[in-house]
PDB file of C-alpha atoms and ligand atoms in Angstrom:
ATOM      1  CA  UNK A 223      41.801-137.797   6.583  1.00  0.00           C
ATOM      2  CA  UNK A 224      44.908-139.371   7.987  1.00  0.00           C
ATOM      3  CA  UNK A 225      47.869-138.584   5.733  1.00  0.00           C
ATOM      4  CA  UNK A 226      51.362-139.941   5.569  1.00  0.00           C
ATOM      5  CA  UNK A 227      53.932-137.163   5.793  1.00  0.00           C
ATOM      6  CA  UNK A 228      55.389-135.472   2.755  1.00  0.00           C
ATOM      7  CA  UNK A 229      58.843-136.710   3.769  1.00  0.00           C
ATOM      8  CA  UNK A 230      57.948-140.386   4.312  1.00  0.00           C
ATOM      9  CA  UNK A 231      60.852-142.791   3.819  1.00  0.00           C
ATOM     10  CA  UNK A 232      63.210-139.877   3.193  1.00  0.00           C
ATOM     11  CA  UNK A 233      61.733-139.132  -0.250  1.00  0.00           C
ATOM     12  CA  UNK A 234      60.081-135.838  -0.871  1.00  0.00           C
ATOM     13  CA  UNK A 235      56.784-136.227  -2.633  1.00  0.00           C
ATOM     14  CA  UNK A 236      55.396-133.152  -4.435  1.00  0.00           C
ATOM     15  CA  UNK A 237      51.832-134.482  -4.273  1.00  0.00           C
ATOM     16  CA  UNK A 238      52.014-134.856  -0.495  1.00  0.00           C
ATOM     17  CA  UNK A 239      53.494-131.373  -0.192  1.00  0.00           C
ATOM     18  CA  UNK A 240      50.641-130.058  -2.333  1.00  0.00           C
ATOM     19  CA  UNK A 241      47.960-131.812  -0.266  1.00  0.00           C
ATOM     20  CA  UNK A 242      49.472-130.566   2.976  1.00  0.00           C
ATOM     21  CA  UNK A 243      49.851-126.962   1.805  1.00  0.00           C
ATOM     22  CA  UNK A 244      46.753-126.473  -0.329  1.00  0.00           C
ATOM     23  CA  UNK A 245      43.980-128.847   0.706  1.00  0.00           C
ATOM     24  CA  UNK A 246      41.928-129.400   3.839  1.00  0.00           C
ATOM     25  CA  UNK A 247      39.659-132.163   2.705  1.00  0.00           C
ATOM     26  CA  UNK A 248      38.200-133.071   6.133  1.00  0.00           C
ATOM     27  CA  UNK A 249      37.051-129.501   6.534  1.00  0.00           C
ATOM     28  CA  UNK A 250      35.820-129.300   2.941  1.00  0.00           C
ATOM     29  CA  UNK A 251      33.713-132.453   3.224  1.00  0.00           C
ATOM     30  CA  UNK A 252      32.290-131.198   6.559  1.00  0.00           C
ATOM     31  CA  UNK A 253      31.371-127.947   4.846  1.00  0.00           C
ATOM     32  CA  UNK A 254      29.717-129.619   1.855  1.00  0.00           C
ATOM     33  CA  UNK A 255      27.732-131.945   4.127  1.00  0.00           C
ATOM     34  CA  UNK A 256      26.521-129.097   6.333  1.00  0.00           C
ATOM     35  CA  UNK A 257      25.571-126.896   3.385  1.00  0.00           C
ATOM     36  CA  UNK A 258      23.764-129.697   1.546  1.00  0.00           C
ATOM     37  CA  UNK A 259      21.823-130.714   4.664  1.00  0.00           C
ATOM     38  CA  UNK A 260      20.830-127.149   5.269  1.00  0.00           C
ATOM     39  CA  UNK A 261      19.677-126.515   1.687  1.00  0.00           C
ATOM     40  CA  UNK A 262      18.238-129.937   0.900  1.00  0.00           C
ATOM     41  CA  UNK A 263      17.304-131.459   4.237  1.00  0.00           C
ATOM     42  CA  UNK A 264      19.216-134.685   3.592  1.00  0.00           C
ATOM     43  CA  UNK A 265      22.757-135.951   3.673  1.00  0.00           C
ATOM     44  CA  UNK A 266      24.432-136.157   0.249  1.00  0.00           C
ATOM     45  CA  UNK A 267      25.638-139.588  -0.821  1.00  0.00           C
ATOM     46  CA  UNK A 268      27.331-139.123  -4.190  1.00  0.00           C
ATOM     47  CA  UNK A 269      30.202-136.822  -5.137  1.00  0.00           C
ATOM     48  CA  UNK A 270      32.024-136.147  -8.367  1.00  0.00           C
ATOM     49  CA  UNK A 271      35.390-134.481  -7.816  1.00  0.00           C
ATOM     50  CA  UNK A 272      36.380-132.793 -11.074  1.00  0.00           C
ATOM     51  CA  UNK A 273      40.094-132.091 -11.722  1.00  0.00           C
ATOM     52  CA  UNK A 274      40.632-134.477  -8.818  1.00  0.00           C
ATOM     53  CA  UNK A 275      44.425-134.771  -8.957  1.00  0.00           C
ATOM     54  CA  UNK A 276      45.271-137.043  -6.018  1.00  0.00           C
ATOM     55  CA  UNK A 277      41.528-137.589  -5.375  1.00  0.00           C
ATOM     56  CA  UNK A 278      41.970-136.582  -1.754  1.00  0.00           C
ATOM     57  CA  UNK A 279      38.429-135.262  -1.456  1.00  0.00           C
ATOM     58  CA  UNK A 280      36.815-138.251  -3.199  1.00  0.00           C
ATOM     59  CA  UNK A 281      38.654-140.564  -0.791  1.00  0.00           C
ATOM     60  CA  UNK A 282      37.647-138.545   2.254  1.00  0.00           C
ATOM     61  CA  UNK A 283      34.040-138.617   0.984  1.00  0.00           C
ATOM     62  CA  UNK A 284      33.752-142.413   0.841  1.00  0.00           C
ATOM     63  CA  UNK A 285      35.561-142.772   4.146  1.00  0.00           C
ATOM     64  CA  UNK A 286      32.575-141.089   5.830  1.00  0.00           C
ATOM     65  CA  UNK A 287      30.149-143.993   5.488  1.00  0.00           C
ATOM     66  CA  UNK A 288      29.079-147.076   3.543  1.00  0.00           C
ATOM     67  CA  UNK A 289      26.301-145.266   1.671  1.00  0.00           C
ATOM     68  CA  UNK A 290      28.798-142.855   0.133  1.00  0.00           C
ATOM     69  CA  UNK A 291      30.214-143.120  -3.379  1.00  0.00           C
ATOM     70  CA  UNK A 292      32.616-140.868  -5.243  1.00  0.00           C
ATOM     71  CA  UNK A 293      34.021-140.451  -8.709  1.00  0.00           C
ATOM     72  CA  UNK A 294      37.221-138.515  -9.369  1.00  0.00           C
ATOM     73  CA  UNK A 295      38.035-137.228 -12.853  1.00  0.00           C
ATOM     74  CA  UNK A 296      41.400-136.055 -14.114  1.00  0.00           C
ATOM     75  CA  UNK A 297      43.201-135.895 -17.454  1.00  0.00           C
ATOM     76  CA  UNK A 298      46.547-136.982 -16.086  1.00  0.00           C
ATOM     77  CA  UNK A 299      47.092-140.744 -15.824  1.00  0.00           C
ATOM     78  CA  UNK A 300      50.191-140.296 -13.645  1.00  0.00           C
ATOM     79  CA  UNK A 301      48.441-138.367 -10.891  1.00  0.00           C
ATOM     80  CA  UNK A 302      45.570-140.871 -10.937  1.00  0.00           C
ATOM     81  CA  UNK A 303      48.063-143.692 -10.591  1.00  0.00           C
ATOM     82  CA  UNK A 304      49.560-141.878  -7.603  1.00  0.00           C
ATOM     83  CA  UNK A 305      46.049-141.439  -6.167  1.00  0.00           C
ATOM     84  CA  UNK A 306      45.340-145.174  -6.485  1.00  0.00           C
ATOM     85  CA  UNK A 307      48.644-146.225  -4.906  1.00  0.00           C
ATOM     86  CA  UNK A 308      48.384-143.809  -1.995  1.00  0.00           C
ATOM     87  CA  UNK A 309      44.970-142.388  -1.169  1.00  0.00           C
ATOM     88  CA  UNK A 310      42.704-145.133  -2.544  1.00  0.00           C
ATOM     89  CA  UNK A 311      44.981-147.922  -1.272  1.00  0.00           C
ATOM     90  CA  UNK A 312      44.717-146.600   2.282  1.00  0.00           C
ATOM     91  CA  UNK A 313      40.890-146.726   2.278  1.00  0.00           C
ATOM     92  CA  UNK A 314      40.408-150.428   3.002  1.00  0.00           C
ATOM     93  CA  UNK A 315      36.936-151.679   2.110  1.00  0.00           C
ATOM     94  CA  UNK A 316      35.794-148.158   1.211  1.00  0.00           C
ATOM     95  CA  UNK A 317      38.106-148.271  -1.820  1.00  0.00           C
ATOM     96  CA  UNK A 318      35.341-150.132  -3.691  1.00  0.00           C
ATOM     97  CA  UNK A 319      33.188-147.028  -3.509  1.00  0.00           C
ATOM     98  CA  UNK A 320      35.582-144.641  -5.226  1.00  0.00           C
ATOM     99  CA  UNK A 321      36.126-144.705  -8.953  1.00  0.00           C
ATOM    100  CA  UNK A 322      38.798-142.726 -10.764  1.00  0.00           C
ATOM    101  CA  UNK A 323      38.267-141.841 -14.391  1.00  0.00           C
ATOM    102  CA  UNK A 324      40.997-140.647 -16.685  1.00  0.00           C
ATOM    103  CA  UNK A 325      39.536-138.108 -19.044  1.00  0.00           C
ATOM    104  CA  UNK A 326      38.369-134.595 -19.718  1.00  0.00           C
ATOM    105  CA  UNK A 327      35.767-133.379 -17.226  1.00  0.00           C
ATOM    106  CA  UNK A 328      33.681-132.282 -20.224  1.00  0.00           C
ATOM    107  CA  UNK A 329      33.475-135.805 -21.607  1.00  0.00           C
ATOM    108  CA  UNK A 330      32.772-137.861 -18.510  1.00  0.00           C
ATOM    109  CA  UNK A 331      29.623-140.002 -18.280  1.00  0.00           C
ATOM    110  CA  UNK A 332      29.336-141.548 -14.854  1.00  0.00           C
ATOM    111  CA  UNK A 333      25.736-141.074 -13.766  1.00  0.00           C
ATOM    112  CA  UNK A 334      24.120-138.346 -11.700  1.00  0.00           C
ATOM    113  CA  UNK A 335      25.462-136.853  -8.510  1.00  0.00           C
ATOM    114  CA  UNK A 336      24.293-135.032  -5.411  1.00  0.00           C
ATOM    115  CA  UNK A 337      27.396-132.867  -5.441  1.00  0.00           C
ATOM    116  CA  UNK A 338      29.983-131.951  -8.062  1.00  0.00           C
ATOM    117  CA  UNK A 339      33.006-129.931  -6.983  1.00  0.00           C
ATOM    118  CA  UNK A 340      35.705-128.131  -8.973  1.00  0.00           C
ATOM    119  CA  UNK A 341      38.147-126.885  -6.358  1.00  0.00           C
ATOM    120  CA  UNK A 342      41.371-124.986  -6.199  1.00  0.00           C
ATOM    121  CA  UNK A 343      40.413-122.963  -9.267  1.00  0.00           C
ATOM    122  CA  UNK A 344      41.255-125.859 -11.592  1.00  0.00           C
ATOM    123  CA  UNK A 345      38.360-125.080 -13.933  1.00  0.00           C
ATOM    124  CA  UNK A 346      40.133-121.799 -14.826  1.00  0.00           C
ATOM    125  CA  UNK A 347      42.035-123.964 -17.292  1.00  0.00           C
ATOM    126  CA  UNK A 348      39.023-123.214 -19.545  1.00  0.00           C
ATOM    127  CA  UNK A 349      39.842-119.835 -20.974  1.00  0.00           C
ATOM    128  CA  UNK A 350      36.936-118.812 -23.165  1.00  0.00           C
ATOM    129  CA  UNK A 351      33.297-118.185 -22.351  1.00  0.00           C
ATOM    130  CA  UNK A 352      32.176-120.855 -24.840  1.00  0.00           C
ATOM    131  CA  UNK A 353      34.292-123.596 -23.336  1.00  0.00           C
ATOM    132  CA  UNK A 354      33.471-122.629 -19.766  1.00  0.00           C
ATOM    133  CA  UNK A 355      29.737-122.510 -20.543  1.00  0.00           C
ATOM    134  CA  UNK A 356      29.936-125.915 -22.187  1.00  0.00           C
ATOM    135  CA  UNK A 357      31.649-127.370 -19.094  1.00  0.00           C
ATOM    136  CA  UNK A 358      29.032-125.836 -16.789  1.00  0.00           C
ATOM    137  CA  UNK A 359      26.199-127.184 -18.978  1.00  0.00           C
ATOM    138  CA  UNK A 360      27.607-130.698 -18.798  1.00  0.00           C
ATOM    139  CA  UNK A 361      27.976-130.419 -15.024  1.00  0.00           C
ATOM    140  CA  UNK A 362      24.336-129.348 -14.716  1.00  0.00           C
ATOM    141  CA  UNK A 363      23.213-132.370 -16.705  1.00  0.00           C
ATOM    142  CA  UNK A 364      25.243-134.653 -14.441  1.00  0.00           C
ATOM    143  CA  UNK A 365      23.577-133.376 -11.264  1.00  0.00           C
ATOM    144  CA  UNK A 366      20.482-134.776  -9.614  1.00  0.00           C
ATOM    145  CA  UNK A 367      17.582-132.294  -9.692  1.00  0.00           C
ATOM    146  CA  UNK A 368      18.363-131.215  -6.116  1.00  0.00           C
ATOM    147  CA  UNK A 369      22.136-131.464  -6.581  1.00  0.00           C
ATOM    148  CA  UNK A 370      24.684-128.734  -5.961  1.00  0.00           C
ATOM    149  CA  UNK A 371      27.708-127.620  -7.954  1.00  0.00           C
ATOM    150  CA  UNK A 372      30.419-126.017  -5.834  1.00  0.00           C
ATOM    151  CA  UNK A 373      33.422-124.204  -7.242  1.00  0.00           C
ATOM    152  CA  UNK A 374      35.870-121.793  -5.744  1.00  0.00           C
ATOM    153  CA  UNK A 375      37.263-118.512  -6.994  1.00  0.00           C
ATOM    154  CA  UNK A 376      39.681-115.890  -5.812  1.00  0.00           C
ATOM    155  CA  UNK A 377      40.262-112.263  -6.615  1.00  0.00           C
ATOM    156  CA  UNK A 378      41.114-108.823  -5.284  1.00  0.00           C
ATOM    157  CA  UNK A 379      43.664-106.431  -6.692  1.00  0.00           C
ATOM    158  CA  UNK A 380      46.599-108.623  -5.656  1.00  0.00           C
ATOM    159  CA  UNK A 381      45.305-111.364  -7.928  1.00  0.00           C
ATOM    160  CA  UNK A 382      46.374-109.298 -10.951  1.00  0.00           C
ATOM    161  CA  UNK A 383      49.880-108.672  -9.699  1.00  0.00           C
ATOM    162  CA  UNK A 384      52.979-110.576 -10.702  1.00  0.00           C
ATOM    163  CA  UNK A 385      54.122-111.579  -7.246  1.00  0.00           C
ATOM    164  CA  UNK A 386      55.337-114.398  -5.016  1.00  0.00           C
ATOM    165  CA  UNK A 387      53.697-115.333  -1.739  1.00  0.00           C
ATOM    166  CA  UNK A 388      55.476-117.517   0.815  1.00  0.00           C
ATOM    167  CA  UNK A 389      53.820-119.491   3.593  1.00  0.00           C
ATOM    168  CA  UNK A 390      55.513-121.659   6.185  1.00  0.00           C
ATOM    169  CA  UNK A 391      54.026-125.140   6.492  1.00  0.00           C
ATOM    170  CA  UNK A 392      55.025-127.952   8.826  1.00  0.00           C
ATOM    171  CA  UNK A 393      58.531-128.886   7.594  1.00  0.00           C
ATOM    172  CA  UNK A 394      58.668-126.801   4.416  1.00  0.00           C
ATOM    173  CA  UNK A 395      57.793-123.479   2.785  1.00  0.00           C
ATOM    174  CA  UNK A 396      55.019-123.202   0.194  1.00  0.00           C
ATOM    175  CA  UNK A 397      55.417-120.565  -2.518  1.00  0.00           C
ATOM    176  CA  UNK A 398      52.689-119.360  -4.836  1.00  0.00           C
ATOM    177  CA  UNK A 399      54.060-117.406  -7.792  1.00  0.00           C
ATOM    178  CA  UNK A 400      51.824-115.366 -10.042  1.00  0.00           C
ATOM    179  CA  UNK A 401      54.398-115.228 -12.802  1.00  0.00           C
ATOM    180  CA  UNK A 402      52.467-113.542 -15.612  1.00  0.00           C
ATOM    181  CA  UNK A 403      49.152-111.848 -16.156  1.00  0.00           C
ATOM    182  CA  UNK A 404      47.984-110.570 -19.537  1.00  0.00           C
ATOM    183  CA  UNK A 405      45.268-107.902 -19.204  1.00  0.00           C
ATOM    184  CA  UNK A 406      44.297-108.310 -22.872  1.00  0.00           C
ATOM    185  CA  UNK A 407      42.868-111.816 -22.565  1.00  0.00           C
ATOM    186  CA  UNK A 408      42.972-112.334 -18.791  1.00  0.00           C
ATOM    187  CA  UNK A 409      45.388-115.250 -19.068  1.00  0.00           C
ATOM    188  CA  UNK A 410      47.799-115.940 -16.257  1.00  0.00           C
ATOM    189  CA  UNK A 411      50.636-118.316 -15.495  1.00  0.00           C
ATOM    190  CA  UNK A 412      51.230-119.466 -11.938  1.00  0.00           C
ATOM    191  CA  UNK A 413      53.669-121.859 -10.268  1.00  0.00           C
ATOM    192  CA  UNK A 414      53.918-123.661  -6.982  1.00  0.00           C
ATOM    193  CA  UNK A 415      57.433-124.003  -5.581  1.00  0.00           C
ATOM    194  CA  UNK A 416      58.505-125.701  -2.356  1.00  0.00           C
ATOM    195  CA  UNK A 417      61.459-124.879  -0.147  1.00  0.00           C
ATOM    196  CA  UNK A 418      62.615-127.926   1.735  1.00  0.00           C
ATOM    197  CA  UNK A 419      64.601-128.358   4.937  1.00  0.00           C
ATOM    198  CA  UNK A 420      68.231-127.367   4.434  1.00  0.00           C
ATOM    199  CA  UNK A 421      67.209-124.726   1.890  1.00  0.00           C
ATOM    200  CA  UNK A 422      66.846-127.188  -1.016  1.00  0.00           C
ATOM    201  CA  UNK A 423      64.238-125.969  -3.487  1.00  0.00           C
ATOM    202  CA  UNK A 424      61.683-127.854  -5.534  1.00  0.00           C
ATOM    203  CA  UNK A 425      61.272-125.272  -8.276  1.00  0.00           C
ATOM    204  CA  UNK A 426      58.083-125.220 -10.380  1.00  0.00           C
ATOM    205  CA  UNK A 427      56.636-128.331  -8.778  1.00  0.00           C
ATOM    206  CA  UNK A 428      53.319-127.375 -10.413  1.00  0.00           C
ATOM    207  CA  UNK A 429      52.463-124.978 -13.199  1.00  0.00           C
ATOM    208  CA  UNK A 430      49.024-123.651 -14.154  1.00  0.00           C
ATOM    209  CA  UNK A 431      47.959-121.705 -17.242  1.00  0.00           C
ATOM    210  CA  UNK A 432      44.613-120.202 -16.434  1.00  0.00           C
ATOM    211  CA  UNK A 433      42.328-117.300 -17.099  1.00  0.00           C
ATOM    212  CA  UNK A 434      41.600-115.110 -14.095  1.00  0.00           C
ATOM    213  CA  UNK A 435      37.801-115.102 -14.021  1.00  0.00           C
ATOM    214  CA  UNK A 436      35.602-112.728 -12.019  1.00  0.00           C
ATOM    215  CA  UNK A 437      32.570-113.724  -9.953  1.00  0.00           C
ATOM    216  CA  UNK A 438      30.058-111.877 -12.170  1.00  0.00           C
ATOM    217  CA  UNK A 439      31.450-113.513 -15.316  1.00  0.00           C
ATOM    218  CA  UNK A 440      31.192-116.954 -13.738  1.00  0.00           C
ATOM    219  CA  UNK A 441      27.692-116.356 -12.378  1.00  0.00           C
ATOM    220  CA  UNK A 442      26.513-115.182 -15.787  1.00  0.00           C
ATOM    221  CA  UNK A 443      27.974-118.245 -17.465  1.00  0.00           C
ATOM    222  CA  UNK A 444      26.400-120.578 -14.904  1.00  0.00           C
ATOM    223  CA  UNK A 445      23.058-118.916 -15.644  1.00  0.00           C
ATOM    224  CA  UNK A 446      23.591-119.283 -19.405  1.00  0.00           C
ATOM    225  CA  UNK A 447      24.413-122.953 -18.815  1.00  0.00           C
ATOM    226  CA  UNK A 448      20.973-123.406 -17.275  1.00  0.00           C
ATOM    227  CA  UNK A 449      21.617-123.197 -13.545  1.00  0.00           C
ATOM    228  CA  UNK A 450      18.572-121.676 -11.901  1.00  0.00           C
ATOM    229  CA  UNK A 451      20.483-119.967  -9.129  1.00  0.00           C
ATOM    230  CA  UNK A 452      24.102-119.229  -8.240  1.00  0.00           C
ATOM    231  CA  UNK A 453      25.118-117.661  -4.984  1.00  0.00           C
ATOM    232  CA  UNK A 454      28.378-116.531  -3.469  1.00  0.00           C
ATOM    233  CA  UNK A 455      29.248-118.350  -0.262  1.00  0.00           C
ATOM    234  CA  UNK A 456      32.148-117.106   1.808  1.00  0.00           C
ATOM    235  CA  UNK A 457      33.524-116.297   5.221  1.00  0.00           C
ATOM    236  CA  UNK A 458      33.568-112.483   5.195  1.00  0.00           C
ATOM    237  CA  UNK A 459      34.450-112.127   8.885  1.00  0.00           C
ATOM    238  CA  UNK A 460      37.170-114.786   8.715  1.00  0.00           C
ATOM    239  CA  UNK A 461      35.677-116.596  11.705  1.00  0.00           C
ATOM    240  CA  UNK A 462      35.210-119.997  10.055  1.00  0.00           C
ATOM    241  CA  UNK A 463      31.495-119.394   9.411  1.00  0.00           C
ATOM    242  CA  UNK A 464      30.480-119.282   5.769  1.00  0.00           C
ATOM    243  CA  UNK A 465      27.342-117.556   4.582  1.00  0.00           C
ATOM    244  CA  UNK A 466      25.728-116.352   1.375  1.00  0.00           C
ATOM    245  CA  UNK A 467      26.645-112.757   0.584  1.00  0.00           C
ATOM    246  CA  UNK A 468      25.465-110.092  -1.838  1.00  0.00           C
ATOM    247  CA  UNK A 469      28.411-107.797  -1.161  1.00  0.00           C
ATOM    248  CA  UNK A 470      32.092-108.257  -0.384  1.00  0.00           C
ATOM    249  CA  UNK A 471      34.707-105.701   0.614  1.00  0.00           C
ATOM    250  CA  UNK A 472      37.167-104.829  -2.151  1.00  0.00           C
ATOM    251  CA  UNK A 473      39.993-106.506  -0.258  1.00  0.00           C
ATOM    252  CA  UNK A 474      43.472-107.046  -1.651  1.00  0.00           C
ATOM    253  CA  UNK A 475      42.713-110.749  -1.777  1.00  0.00           C
ATOM    254  CA  UNK A 476      39.548-112.786  -1.200  1.00  0.00           C
ATOM    255  CA  UNK A 477      38.420-116.365  -1.712  1.00  0.00           C
ATOM    256  CA  UNK A 478      34.819-117.424  -2.188  1.00  0.00           C
ATOM    257  CA  UNK A 479      32.757-120.384  -3.315  1.00  0.00           C
ATOM    258  CA  UNK A 480      30.049-120.336  -5.929  1.00  0.00           C
ATOM    259  CA  UNK A 481      27.096-122.570  -5.101  1.00  0.00           C
ATOM    260  CA  UNK A 482      25.083-123.332  -8.238  1.00  0.00           C
ATOM    261  CA  UNK A 483      21.702-125.055  -8.207  1.00  0.00           C
ATOM    262  CA  UNK A 484      20.077-126.660 -11.252  1.00  0.00           C
ATOM    263  CA  UNK A 485      16.727-125.914  -9.650  1.00  0.00           C
ATOM    264  CA  UNK A 486      16.194-123.313  -6.979  1.00  0.00           C
ATOM    265  CA  UNK A 487      14.251-125.526  -4.604  1.00  0.00           C
ATOM    266  CA  UNK A 488      15.715-124.478  -1.281  1.00  0.00           C
ATOM    267  CA  UNK A 489      14.392-121.987   1.190  1.00  0.00           C
ATOM    268  CA  UNK A 490      17.483-120.648   2.769  1.00  0.00           C
ATOM    269  CA  UNK A 491      17.844-118.936   6.059  1.00  0.00           C
ATOM    270  CA  UNK A 492      20.836-116.620   6.295  1.00  0.00           C
ATOM    271  CA  UNK A 493      22.268-118.850   8.988  1.00  0.00           C
ATOM    272  CA  UNK A 494      25.994-119.479   8.710  1.00  0.00           C
ATOM    273  CA  UNK A 495      27.393-123.014   8.678  1.00  0.00           C
TER     274      UNK A 495
HETATM  275  C1  SAM B 608      45.259-127.869  -9.364  1.00  0.00           C
HETATM  276  S1  SAM B 608      45.059-129.587  -9.715  1.00  0.00           S
HETATM  277  C2  SAM B 608      43.633-129.868  -8.743  1.00  0.00           C
HETATM  278  C3  SAM B 608      43.840-130.777  -7.561  1.00  0.00           C
HETATM  279  C4  SAM B 608      42.673-130.873  -6.603  1.00  0.00           C
HETATM  280  N1  SAM B 608      41.387-130.985  -7.265  1.00  0.00           N
HETATM  281  C5  SAM B 608      42.612-129.733  -5.641  1.00  0.00           C
HETATM  282  O1  SAM B 608      41.518-129.311  -5.261  1.00  0.00           O
HETATM  283  O2  SAM B 608      43.627-129.244  -5.186  1.00  0.00           O
HETATM  284  C6  SAM B 608      44.446-129.505 -11.351  1.00  0.00           C
HETATM  285  C7  SAM B 608      44.220-130.862 -12.021  1.00  0.00           C
HETATM  286  O3  SAM B 608      43.340-130.663 -13.142  1.00  0.00           O
HETATM  287  C8  SAM B 608      43.672-131.618 -14.133  1.00  0.00           C
HETATM  288  N2  SAM B 608      43.046-131.167 -15.393  1.00  0.00           N
HETATM  289  C9  SAM B 608      43.357-130.084 -16.146  1.00  0.00           C
HETATM  290  N3  SAM B 608      42.502-129.966 -17.192  1.00  0.00           N
HETATM  291  C10 SAM B 608      41.608-130.982 -17.081  1.00  0.00           C
HETATM  292  C11 SAM B 608      40.456-131.382 -17.823  1.00  0.00           C
HETATM  293  N4  SAM B 608      40.050-130.701 -18.905  1.00  0.00           N
HETATM  294  N5  SAM B 608      39.765-132.468 -17.426  1.00  0.00           N
HETATM  295  C12 SAM B 608      40.159-133.171 -16.337  1.00  0.00           C
HETATM  296  N6  SAM B 608      41.243-132.818 -15.568  1.00  0.00           N
HETATM  297  C13 SAM B 608      41.955-131.748 -15.935  1.00  0.00           C
HETATM  298  C14 SAM B 608      45.174-131.673 -14.102  1.00  0.00           C
HETATM  299  O4  SAM B 608      45.669-132.881 -14.662  1.00  0.00           O
HETATM  300  C15 SAM B 608      45.451-131.525 -12.601  1.00  0.00           C
HETATM  301  O5  SAM B 608      45.649-132.779 -11.988  1.00  0.00           O
END
């Protein structure tokens, strides 16, 4: 997706900084397409992007062809307004095929989808098993019978630490702060900060209050919500090739996707994509 820079017209835009530092929507749509084709033998046409924020993925989805439609869902009217003025506005005729809904992902009724994604751990905003299971159940009902639900997760012993990680991006520094973790209920508070040219800081540009969930907890809940099969899909060799795994090394930090299927209809070869 072609993006305008985060520093366009001299104004620093926290949403652009976020997109540049955190998202790679071209790659993510490529990945979803390849996985869906491999598991289902067809190209997916409809996407629901839950917790869509700037709807970058929904916009990239519809950009890929006239048969493609996307719905983005977010609670925050301001970020959706930003998405409409920037990402949707730059789509041209494809803008007709993306719809943004302001609301709770648990309440949305917008038809049935080939793919539903909840990326960048946003669904960790649900902090009890009951609420998470309810969300998963509603997602399952909103999928076509051969649809896929994709969500990401991270972990490793560093995930429990109160720490700050810095990463240099083009033109700025991205900081991820794990400010607090409470072992009693698993709740955590994190922030994103940006350091701008000249040393100026954009402190607490984003704040998240989440529960740090584990893969087995999430897989169990997906099963209880009626998904027939949930597998862990990751890039264990860090060579850009994702595959389904049954084991992962106990690394300091790992990221993986969960791929949940309402019906286990695929016959999968262990071929990476
Ligand atoms: C981390 S951003 C996600 C941005 C984008 N999806 C991504 O992959 O980077 C989290 C978003 O979730 C939204 N959100 C939080 N709780 C929500 C809920 N229950 N229903 C819908 N959106 C919610 C927030 O308003 C925020 O825009």
